[in-house]
Amino acid sequence: MIAPFCVTIDCDGLHEHHAVWGLPAPTGIEAGAFYQRSLEEAASWLRNRGLPATFFITGSRVHEESLRCLLQLHGSGHELGNHTWSHPYDLSHRDEVSVRDEIEQNHRWLAGHGVRCAGFRAPGYHLPRLAVQALDELGYRYSSSQITGWVYPAAKWAASLALRMKGRTTNTVRHPATDMWTPPAPYHPDPAGPHRPGNSRIWEIPIAASRWGLPTVGPLIHACPFPFLFDTPVSRPWMMNLHLTDFTPETPSTPL
């Protein structure tokens, strides 16, 4: 059996990108223009390849023009998912009230625009323990938050260290090392430790690493000169995770 190939695009804003790389906060005009231009480029990239995708939405970053574009994409068959209201990288370090508010506020906002969410993605590639119960209670079918293997955590640690050595700060949060042992295939997570199988009603569909250890995420795709390193067993769902920052004029075209 050949497992599905899935394209997902995280739609957090330019503020989040700058916070990760220790850059000055953008102006509202800059952030709005970036969001709309990148969203249009992403839509064109998908249309030219005949691909459906899931757009994980951070509601607080969506301007009116971009909202119209997202709803048009939804109407044409693309899925819109919940990516929290404000994309806090430290979601896993927050208390239950804050975690629920981030998920539920975005859920209500999307529902108010006619979108019934079935999927969730947490910021930073880590499904918080407190999020699992909230997603269960809201009737979500799946999360796609965990990332498997050691390559991405190692690259993230090295990039954070390099930024700090340059005197720049980053909002990136290091998550438990146990995330490296997240199963590569979909599973029902353990509410007490979402990196391992358990009895939750939702599915966790991880961004699984290839047979060579590389997860299919935008920064690694653009940096790696050898596409075969992303080869994934046919029995395993291949989750390609991109961001709006992968669809800017300064970014090389995403290969597929």
XYZ file of N, CA and C in Angstrom:
768
model
N 0.835 -1.192 0.000
C 0.000 0.000 0.000
C 0.875 1.249 0.000
N 0.524 2.224 -0.823
C 1.252 3.487 -0.853
C 0.519 4.497 0.018
N 1.198 5.034 0.986
C 0.594 5.994 1.909
C 0.487 7.362 1.242
N -0.392 8.228 1.763
C -0.608 9.531 1.126
C 0.562 10.489 1.283
N 0.654 11.390 0.305
C 1.592 12.504 0.356
C 0.781 13.740 0.714
N 1.179 14.446 1.749
C 0.401 15.574 2.252
C 1.249 16.840 2.288
N 0.709 17.919 1.734
C 1.369 19.218 1.795
C 0.679 20.058 2.860
N 1.445 20.575 3.793
C 0.894 21.464 4.813
C 1.686 22.766 4.805
N 0.977 23.875 4.995
C 1.600 25.196 4.981
C 1.192 25.938 6.247
N 2.162 26.252 7.078
C 1.896 26.975 8.324
C 1.813 28.468 8.031
N 0.696 29.065 8.430
C 0.439 30.472 8.109
C 0.556 31.366 9.333
N 1.651 31.219 10.076
C 1.959 32.246 11.061
C 2.610 33.401 10.293
N 2.805 34.524 10.956
C 3.185 35.718 10.219
C 4.661 36.060 10.229
N 4.958 37.217 9.669
C 6.334 37.702 9.595
C 6.888 38.014 10.980
N 6.014 38.392 11.917
C 6.467 38.649 13.286
C 7.130 37.400 13.874
N 6.511 36.243 13.643
C 7.045 34.998 14.192
C 8.385 34.642 13.542
N 8.479 34.840 12.242
C 9.735 34.556 11.540
C 10.862 35.439 12.075
N 10.585 36.716 12.253
C 11.606 37.632 12.763
C 11.997 37.276 14.196
N 11.010 36.851 15.000
C 11.306 36.504 16.391
C 12.227 35.297 16.485
N 12.059 34.339 15.578
C 12.917 33.151 15.573
C 14.354 33.512 15.212
N 14.509 34.418 14.247
C 15.846 34.742 13.744
C 16.453 35.984 14.382
N 15.843 36.472 15.433
C 16.418 37.607 16.151
C 16.443 38.888 15.352
N 15.432 39.088 14.511
C 15.351 40.280 13.669
C 14.389 41.294 14.279
N 14.517 42.570 13.933
C 13.581 43.575 14.449
C 12.148 43.259 14.015
N 11.193 43.598 14.861
C 9.790 43.343 14.533
C 9.382 44.138 13.291
N 8.653 43.533 12.368
C 8.218 44.251 11.169
C 7.083 45.213 11.491
N 6.858 46.170 10.621
C 5.701 47.047 10.770
C 4.447 46.291 10.345
N 3.291 46.811 10.720
C 2.041 46.185 10.322
C 1.879 46.123 8.813
N 2.310 47.178 8.123
C 2.213 47.205 6.657
C 3.115 46.139 6.042
N 4.344 46.023 6.555
C 5.272 45.011 6.043
C 4.716 43.603 6.254
N 4.187 43.359 7.459
C 3.669 42.031 7.780
C 2.467 41.679 6.911
N 1.573 42.650 6.708
C 0.394 42.397 5.892
C 0.743 42.126 4.440
N 1.689 42.915 3.893
C 2.105 42.730 2.498
C 2.793 41.381 2.309
N 3.652 41.012 3.269
C 4.327 39.710 3.209
C 3.311 38.579 3.198
N 2.338 38.638 4.103
C 1.367 37.559 4.249
C 0.588 37.367 2.949
N 0.069 38.466 2.404
C -0.753 38.363 1.205
C 0.057 37.884 0.004
N 1.239 38.443 -0.190
C 2.072 38.057 -1.331
C 2.471 36.581 -1.240
N 2.873 36.144 -0.055
C 3.306 34.753 0.118
C 2.136 33.794 -0.043
N 0.970 34.192 0.451
C -0.217 33.352 0.313
C -0.589 33.184 -1.157
N -0.516 34.247 -1.916
C -0.807 34.164 -3.350
C 0.211 33.278 -4.067
N 1.488 33.385 -3.680
C 2.525 32.538 -4.283
C 2.289 31.069 -3.940
N 1.907 30.796 -2.696
C 1.635 29.418 -2.280
C 0.455 28.848 -3.060
N -0.596 29.649 -3.219
C -1.774 29.199 -3.965
C -1.403 28.886 -5.414
N -0.567 29.729 -6.012
C -0.131 29.508 -7.394
C 0.724 28.247 -7.505
N 1.617 28.045 -6.549
C 2.490 26.865 -6.539
C 1.660 25.582 -6.472
N 0.638 25.580 -5.639
C -0.232 24.409 -5.516
C -1.061 24.209 -6.783
N -1.600 25.296 -7.303
C -2.448 25.216 -8.502
C -1.667 24.670 -9.692
N -0.434 25.107 -9.856
C 0.384 24.653 -10.986
C 0.724 23.174 -10.901
N 0.649 22.608 -9.713
C 0.974 21.195 -9.520
C -0.270 20.341 -9.282
N -1.427 20.977 -9.240
C -2.662 20.241 -9.014
C -2.739 19.596 -7.645
N -2.187 20.274 -6.635
C -2.106 19.699 -5.291
C -3.082 20.361 -4.322
N -3.754 19.560 -3.496
C -4.481 20.128 -2.364
C -3.522 20.295 -1.191
N -3.882 21.130 -0.253
C -3.009 21.341 0.909
C -3.847 21.679 2.126
N -3.214 21.560 3.277
C -3.794 22.045 4.527
C -3.033 23.288 4.948
N -3.759 24.382 5.143
C -3.181 25.626 5.631
C -3.493 25.732 7.122
N -2.461 25.720 7.951
C -2.661 25.870 9.394
C -2.593 27.361 9.735
N -3.712 27.882 10.254
C -3.919 29.322 10.363
C -3.716 29.834 11.788
N -2.945 30.909 11.910
C -2.823 31.675 13.153
C -3.682 32.923 12.978
N -4.861 32.910 13.599
C -5.879 33.912 13.309
C -5.478 35.348 13.548
N -4.670 35.600 14.567
C -4.320 36.979 14.911
C -3.474 37.654 13.838
N -2.910 36.887 12.905
C -2.040 37.449 11.863
C -2.748 37.628 10.523
N -4.027 37.311 10.462
C -4.735 37.331 9.185
C -5.425 38.678 8.974
N -5.033 39.384 7.919
C -5.676 40.641 7.547
C -6.886 40.349 6.660
N -7.701 41.369 6.452
C -8.969 41.182 5.736
C -8.768 40.614 4.332
N -7.804 41.163 3.593
C -7.568 40.682 2.230
C -7.101 39.230 2.232
N -6.237 38.895 3.179
C -5.740 37.520 3.265
C -6.839 36.564 3.707
N -7.745 37.045 4.558
C -8.864 36.204 4.977
C -9.716 35.820 3.773
N -9.984 36.768 2.899
C -10.766 36.460 1.694
C -10.058 35.397 0.852
N -8.749 35.523 0.733
C -7.976 34.550 -0.043
C -8.027 33.168 0.597
N -7.892 33.108 1.908
C -7.937 31.825 2.613
C -9.301 31.155 2.466
N -10.363 31.946 2.570
C -11.704 31.376 2.441
C -11.961 30.896 1.016
N -11.388 31.577 0.026
C -11.486 31.105 -1.353
C -10.748 29.779 -1.522
N -9.574 29.674 -0.917
C -8.830 28.416 -0.970
C -9.622 27.293 -0.313
N -10.238 27.600 0.817
C -11.054 26.611 1.521
C -12.224 26.171 0.642
N -12.855 27.129 -0.023
C -13.982 26.814 -0.891
C -13.598 25.988 -2.101
N -12.331 26.067 -2.504
C -11.876 25.304 -3.672
C -11.311 23.934 -3.305
N -11.410 23.568 -2.027
C -11.026 22.212 -1.636
C -9.841 22.075 -0.714
N -9.155 23.166 -0.404
C -8.046 23.103 0.544
C -8.590 23.121 1.976
N -7.861 22.490 2.870
C -8.272 22.433 4.275
C -7.647 23.587 5.055
N -8.409 24.146 5.991
C -7.873 25.130 6.923
C -7.844 24.505 8.308
N -6.689 24.566 8.963
C -6.524 23.991 10.295
C -6.155 25.045 11.319
N -6.148 24.646 12.559
C -5.907 25.524 13.709
C -4.419 25.515 14.068
N -3.811 26.710 14.051
C -2.388 26.848 14.406
C -2.227 27.801 15.590
N -3.213 27.797 16.471
C -3.332 28.669 17.650
C -3.617 30.112 17.240
N -4.092 30.888 18.201
C -4.487 32.264 17.926
C -3.290 33.196 17.722
N -2.236 33.043 18.534
C -1.116 33.993 18.448
C 0.248 33.331 18.258
N 0.261 32.015 18.068
C 1.492 31.270 17.787
C 2.559 31.446 18.877
N 2.249 31.156 20.135
C 3.276 31.242 21.182
C 4.228 30.048 21.100
N 5.513 30.324 20.894
C 6.486 29.237 20.817
C 6.592 28.482 22.139
N 6.252 29.157 23.228
C 6.350 28.524 24.544
C 5.029 27.904 24.983
N 4.184 27.520 24.044
C 2.873 26.967 24.392
C 2.996 25.791 25.351
N 4.002 24.955 25.158
C 4.170 23.773 26.006
C 4.577 24.127 27.431
N 4.998 25.376 27.660
C 5.400 25.810 28.997
C 4.295 26.584 29.711
N 3.151 26.729 29.065
C 2.069 27.529 29.629
C 1.104 26.670 30.439
N 0.268 27.371 31.229
C -0.695 26.639 32.058
C -1.921 26.252 31.232
N -2.792 25.470 31.855
C -3.937 24.915 31.137
C -4.853 25.997 30.576
N -5.088 27.052 31.339
C -5.983 28.121 30.888
C -5.439 28.776 29.624
N -4.148 29.069 29.609
C -3.532 29.727 28.459
C -3.523 28.822 27.231
N -3.221 27.547 27.422
C -3.197 26.602 26.301
C -4.585 26.480 25.682
N -5.582 26.317 26.532
C -6.955 26.195 26.032
C -7.401 27.460 25.310
N -7.051 28.611 25.867
C -7.467 29.870 25.259
C -6.874 30.023 23.860
N -5.598 29.667 23.694
C -4.960 29.770 22.387
C -5.668 28.891 21.347
N -6.041 27.694 21.749
C -6.697 26.764 20.829
C -8.147 27.164 20.592
N -8.874 27.449 21.674
C -10.304 27.713 21.560
C -10.596 29.049 20.887
N -9.789 30.080 21.163
C -10.024 31.371 20.525
C -9.859 31.269 19.013
N -8.834 30.567 18.577
C -8.635 30.387 17.136
C -9.725 29.513 16.537
N -10.146 28.508 17.282
C -11.226 27.624 16.835
C -12.508 28.421 16.620
N -12.849 29.286 17.582
C -14.067 30.095 17.466
C -13.963 31.079 16.302
N -12.786 31.672 16.130
C -12.592 32.636 15.049
C -12.782 31.972 13.689
N -12.200 30.798 13.509
C -12.360 30.077 12.251
C -13.810 29.641 12.051
N -14.446 29.162 13.118
C -15.848 28.748 13.024
C -16.740 29.924 12.644
N -16.394 31.115 13.137
C -17.156 32.312 12.802
C -17.097 32.665 11.328
N -16.112 32.132 10.633
C -15.986 32.355 9.190
C -16.383 31.110 8.396
N -17.109 30.215 9.054
C -17.644 29.053 8.364
C -16.698 27.887 8.205
N -15.613 27.886 8.975
C -14.622 26.807 8.865
C -14.758 25.868 10.058
N -15.042 24.623 9.773
C -15.121 23.609 10.821
C -13.788 22.871 10.869
N -13.008 23.152 11.900
C -11.644 22.602 11.983
C -11.644 21.145 12.430
N -10.838 20.355 11.750
C -10.614 18.971 12.161
C -9.175 18.738 12.563
N -8.269 19.641 12.135
C -6.844 19.438 12.374
C -6.180 20.583 13.106
N -5.111 20.252 13.811
C -4.384 21.219 14.637
C -2.890 21.020 14.445
N -2.157 22.126 14.463
C -0.695 22.052 14.530
C -0.211 23.028 15.595
N 0.579 22.523 16.535
C 1.139 23.365 17.590
C 2.366 24.105 17.072
N 2.665 25.264 17.605
C 3.904 25.961 17.233
C 5.133 25.173 17.691
N 6.176 25.207 16.893
C 7.453 24.655 17.337
C 7.621 23.160 17.258
N 6.712 22.450 16.557
C 6.854 21.000 16.382
C 6.823 20.229 17.696
N 5.899 20.589 18.561
C 5.750 19.854 19.819
C 4.308 19.974 20.277
N 3.628 18.840 20.424
C 2.248 18.823 20.900
C 2.245 18.857 22.419
N 1.788 19.964 23.026
C 1.788 20.043 24.490
C 0.813 19.045 25.109
N 1.202 18.548 26.239
C 0.346 17.606 26.965
C -1.036 18.201 27.230
N -1.087 19.473 27.612
C -2.361 20.105 27.957
C -3.238 20.368 26.736
N -2.642 20.322 25.553
C -3.430 20.555 24.335
C -4.242 19.332 23.942
N -3.777 18.146 24.298
C -4.428 16.916 23.851
C -5.867 16.850 24.345
N -6.086 17.134 25.627
C -7.439 17.077 26.178
C -8.338 18.126 25.539
N -7.809 19.330 25.331
C -8.606 20.391 24.711
C -9.040 19.994 23.302
N -8.140 19.401 22.541
C -8.467 18.972 21.184
C -9.493 17.848 21.197
N -9.348 16.914 22.130
C -10.330 15.840 22.282
C -11.720 16.417 22.533
N -11.801 17.366 23.456
C -13.095 17.923 23.850
C -13.730 18.750 22.744
N -12.910 19.372 21.898
C -13.437 20.167 20.791
C -13.798 19.314 19.572
N -13.514 18.025 19.646
C -13.885 17.127 18.565
C -12.924 17.096 17.395
N -11.677 17.485 17.616
C -10.686 17.434 16.535
C -10.377 15.979 16.180
N -10.057 15.765 14.917
C -9.737 14.411 14.463
C -8.249 14.122 14.540
N -7.427 15.169 14.357
C -5.992 14.905 14.344
C -5.187 16.142 14.712
N -3.960 15.876 15.116
C -2.913 16.885 15.253
C -1.779 16.451 14.331
N -1.041 17.427 13.814
C 0.184 17.118 13.061
C 1.247 18.062 13.592
N 1.743 17.749 14.782
C 2.606 18.674 15.515
C 3.996 18.131 15.799
N 4.103 16.828 16.016
C 5.388 16.244 16.386
C 6.289 16.088 15.159
N 7.579 16.118 15.395
C 8.543 15.879 14.323
C 9.505 14.788 14.809
N 9.758 13.800 13.964
C 10.531 12.642 14.405
C 12.018 12.787 14.080
N 12.810 11.978 14.767
C 14.243 11.928 14.481
C 15.048 12.995 15.204
N 16.375 12.923 15.017
C 17.283 13.808 15.744
C 17.792 14.966 14.893
N 17.638 14.905 13.558
C 18.255 15.902 12.678
C 17.698 17.296 12.924
N 16.371 17.424 12.942
C 15.803 18.769 13.106
C 16.127 19.364 14.477
N 15.957 18.624 15.594
C 16.346 19.208 16.885
C 17.808 19.639 16.920
N 18.690 18.848 16.296
C 20.110 19.212 16.278
C 20.343 20.481 15.466
N 19.680 20.580 14.307
C 19.820 21.777 13.473
C 19.259 23.003 14.184
N 18.157 22.815 14.879
C 17.533 23.908 15.631
C 18.458 24.391 16.745
N 19.069 23.455 17.452
C 19.995 23.815 18.531
C 21.202 24.567 17.972
N 21.747 24.091 16.856
C 22.924 24.732 16.261
C 22.596 26.139 15.775
N 21.416 26.306 15.160
C 21.023 27.631 14.674
C 20.817 28.599 15.833
N 20.209 28.119 16.916
C 19.995 28.971 18.094
C 21.325 29.392 18.709
N 22.269 28.452 18.779
C 23.588 28.760 19.330
C 24.298 29.805 18.469
N 24.214 29.645 17.147
C 24.862 30.595 16.240
C 24.283 31.997 16.403
N 22.971 32.086 16.579
C 22.335 33.396 16.773
C 22.806 34.044 18.065
N 22.873 33.257 19.120
C 23.291 33.808 20.416
C 24.753 34.249 20.380
N 25.573 33.529 19.638
C 26.979 33.919 19.514
C 27.126 35.245 18.760
N 26.135 35.567 17.939
C 26.125 36.846 17.223
C 25.450 37.952 18.037
N 25.017 37.615 19.251
C 24.364 38.597 20.097
C 22.898 38.798 19.794
N 22.293 37.880 19.059
C 20.875 37.985 18.724
C 20.067 37.014 19.575
N 18.838 37.377 19.858
C 17.961 36.530 20.657
C 16.986 35.801 19.749
N 16.517 34.670 20.218
C 15.540 33.901 19.458
C 14.424 33.445 20.386
N 13.208 33.403 19.861
C 12.062 32.929 20.636
C 11.901 31.414 20.567
N 12.794 30.754 19.870
C 12.719 29.304 19.755
C 12.814 28.649 21.125
N 11.986 27.629 21.332
C 11.964 26.904 22.601
C 12.451 25.478 22.362
N 13.368 25.033 23.179
C 13.839 23.652 23.078
C 12.865 22.740 23.803
N 12.463 21.672 23.122
C 11.488 20.748 23.680
C 12.188 19.478 24.172
N 11.471 18.616 24.899
C 12.108 17.430 25.483
C 12.799 16.552 24.440
N 13.922 15.983 24.826
C 14.672 15.106 23.921
C 13.862 13.874 23.531
N 12.865 13.526 24.350
C 12.034 12.356 24.046
C 11.259 12.518 22.743
N 11.103 13.760 22.259
C 10.408 13.960 20.985
C 11.104 13.239 19.837
N 12.399 12.981 19.978
C 13.136 12.286 18.919
C 12.613 10.875 18.695
N 11.956 10.317 19.711
C 11.435 8.956 19.614
C 9.955 8.935 19.238
N 9.441 10.043 18.750
C 8.071 10.061 18.243
C 7.941 9.029 17.124
N 6.915 8.181 17.145
C 6.765 7.190 16.074
C 6.658 7.864 14.705
N 7.202 7.246 13.667
C 7.146 7.851 12.333
C 5.791 7.725 11.648
N 4.947 6.808 12.128
C 3.627 6.595 11.538
C 2.552 7.174 12.452
N 1.367 7.492 11.919
C 0.290 8.059 12.748
C -0.048 7.171 13.942
N -0.402 7.814 15.049
C -0.724 7.087 16.277
C -1.655 7.930 17.137
N -2.341 7.283 18.071
C -3.133 7.986 19.071
C -2.193 8.332 20.226
N -2.004 9.621 20.535
C -1.017 9.977 21.560
C -1.477 9.693 22.983
N -0.515 9.505 23.837
C -0.737 9.384 25.271
C -0.912 10.799 25.826
N -2.059 11.130 26.439
C -2.251 12.483 26.965
C -1.174 12.909 27.956
N -0.562 11.950 28.635
C 0.478 12.291 29.611
C 1.844 12.499 28.963
N 2.005 12.024 27.747
C 3.275 12.161 27.018
C 3.001 12.002 25.537
N 2.610 13.087 24.847
C 2.137 12.979 23.462
C 3.157 12.469 22.451
N 4.418 12.297 22.859
C 5.418 11.746 21.932
C 5.297 10.233 21.807
N 4.465 9.614 22.639
C 4.338 8.158 22.601
C 2.866 7.765 22.419
N 2.607 6.565 21.888
C 1.231 6.112 21.687
C 0.487 5.955 23.004
N -0.819 6.216 22.937
C -1.658 6.091 24.123
C -3.103 5.887 23.726
N -4.015 6.507 24.476
C -5.440 6.249 24.257
C -6.253 7.494 23.924
N -5.616 8.555 23.472
C -6.367 9.742 23.072
C -7.227 9.429 21.851
N -8.344 10.139 21.723
C -9.214 9.923 20.563
C -8.624 10.522 19.285
N -7.836 11.588 19.416
C -7.274 12.208 18.218
C -6.098 11.381 17.695
N -5.797 11.597 16.430
C -4.595 11.031 15.838
C -3.487 12.068 15.872
N -2.272 11.631 16.072
C -1.102 12.470 15.816
C -0.483 11.962 14.514
N -0.401 12.850 13.521
C 0.209 12.509 12.235
C 1.533 13.259 12.176
N 2.613 12.638 12.588
C 3.887 13.355 12.719
C 4.508 13.725 11.377
N 5.331 14.768 11.420
C 6.164 15.109 10.270
C 7.349 14.153 10.352
N 7.199 13.027 9.693
C 8.144 11.929 9.877
C 9.435 12.161 9.105
N 10.524 11.711 9.688
C 11.823 11.791 9.022
C 11.898 10.745 7.911
N 12.705 11.031 6.908
C 12.922 10.090 5.818
C 13.755 8.905 6.312
N 13.979 7.952 5.418
C 14.812 6.801 5.802
C 16.243 7.239 6.117
N 16.622 8.468 5.704
C 17.951 9.003 5.978
C 17.950 9.965 7.167
N 16.790 10.167 7.782
C 16.726 10.999 8.983
C 16.294 12.434 8.780
N 16.059 12.856 7.522
C 15.680 14.247 7.265
C 14.167 14.402 7.194
N 13.577 15.263 8.013
C 12.153 15.566 7.876
C 11.940 16.542 6.726
N 10.790 16.456 6.085
C 10.513 17.290 4.915
C 9.959 18.634 5.367
N 10.836 19.496 5.831
C 10.458 20.842 6.259
C 11.207 21.858 5.396
N 10.581 23.013 5.189
C 11.092 24.004 4.255
C 12.570 24.330 4.368
N 13.065 24.715 5.559
C 14.475 25.101 5.661
C 15.444 24.007 5.228
N 15.133 22.748 5.574
C 16.018 21.651 5.181
C 15.901 21.347 3.693
N 14.694 21.486 3.140
C 14.509 21.254 1.704
C 15.360 22.227 0.895
N 15.350 23.492 1.297
C 16.097 24.506 0.558
C 17.611 24.365 0.766
N 18.010 23.863 1.936
C 19.440 23.786 2.250
C 20.103 22.535 1.694
N 19.322 21.472 1.504
C 19.905 20.188 1.099
C 20.001 20.082 -0.426
N 21.194 19.833 -0.970
C 21.345 19.738 -2.434
C 20.989 18.364 -2.994
N 20.618 17.419 -2.125
C 20.381 16.049 -2.580
C 18.951 15.624 -2.239
N 17.994 15.792 -3.158
C 16.591 15.465 -2.882
C 16.365 14.025 -2.439
N 17.242 13.097 -2.872
C 17.019 11.694 -2.514
C 17.103 11.470 -1.004
N 17.714 12.402 -0.279
C 17.811 12.255 1.175
C 16.457 12.398 1.865
N 15.439 12.855 1.124
C 14.093 12.960 1.684
C 13.237 11.754 1.314
N 13.856 10.745 0.718
C 13.147 9.528 0.344
C 12.523 8.899 1.579
N 11.226 8.609 1.490
C 10.467 8.093 2.629
C 9.811 6.770 2.247
N 9.787 5.779 3.128
C 9.141 4.503 2.813
C 7.707 4.701 2.328
N 7.301 3.928 1.318
C 5.982 4.115 0.709
C 4.847 3.822 1.684
N 5.113 3.087 2.740
C 4.061 2.748 3.696
C 3.823 3.849 4.721
N 4.639 4.896 4.688
C 4.566 5.952 5.699
C 4.039 7.253 5.084
N 3.010 7.875 5.674
C 2.547 9.166 5.151
C 3.690 10.173 5.091
N 3.793 10.854 3.955
C 4.869 11.819 3.754
C 4.297 13.206 3.967
N 4.617 13.792 5.085
C 4.121 15.111 5.436
C 5.151 16.164 5.045
N 4.847 16.955 4.025
C 5.714 18.074 3.663
C 5.228 19.302 4.429
N 6.089 19.874 5.244
C 5.725 21.040 6.051
C 6.438 22.287 5.536
N 5.654 23.231 5.053
C 6.177 24.491 4.557
C 5.596 25.648 5.371
N 6.171 26.817 5.198
C 5.682 28.045 5.819
C 5.497 29.101 4.732
N 4.806 30.166 5.066
C 4.658 31.252 4.098
C 6.015 31.811 3.683
N 7.001 31.718 4.571
C 8.344 32.212 4.231
C 9.011 31.386 3.137
N 8.447 30.224 2.809
C 8.975 29.426 1.700
C 8.440 29.894 0.351
N 7.612 30.928 0.365
C 6.993 31.412 -0.870
C 7.210 32.911 -1.047
N 8.442 33.331 -0.858
C 8.800 34.731 -1.071
C 9.750 34.821 -2.260
N 9.857 36.000 -2.890
C 10.773 36.138 -4.035
C 12.221 35.821 -3.687
N 12.594 36.003 -2.407
C 13.978 35.761 -2.001
C 14.266 34.282 -1.783
N 13.206 33.453 -1.722
C 13.368 32.033 -1.439
C 13.361 31.235 -2.736
N 14.323 30.320 -2.935
C 14.304 29.492 -4.141
C 12.999 28.710 -4.231
N 12.548 28.445 -5.443
C 11.311 27.703 -5.633
C 11.394 26.352 -4.939
N 10.337 26.009 -4.216
C 10.313 24.743 -3.494
C 10.223 23.591 -4.487
N 11.194 22.677 -4.480
C 11.168 21.574 -5.440
C 10.108 20.545 -5.076
N 9.553 19.911 -6.079
C 8.609 18.829 -5.850
C 8.509 17.994 -7.130
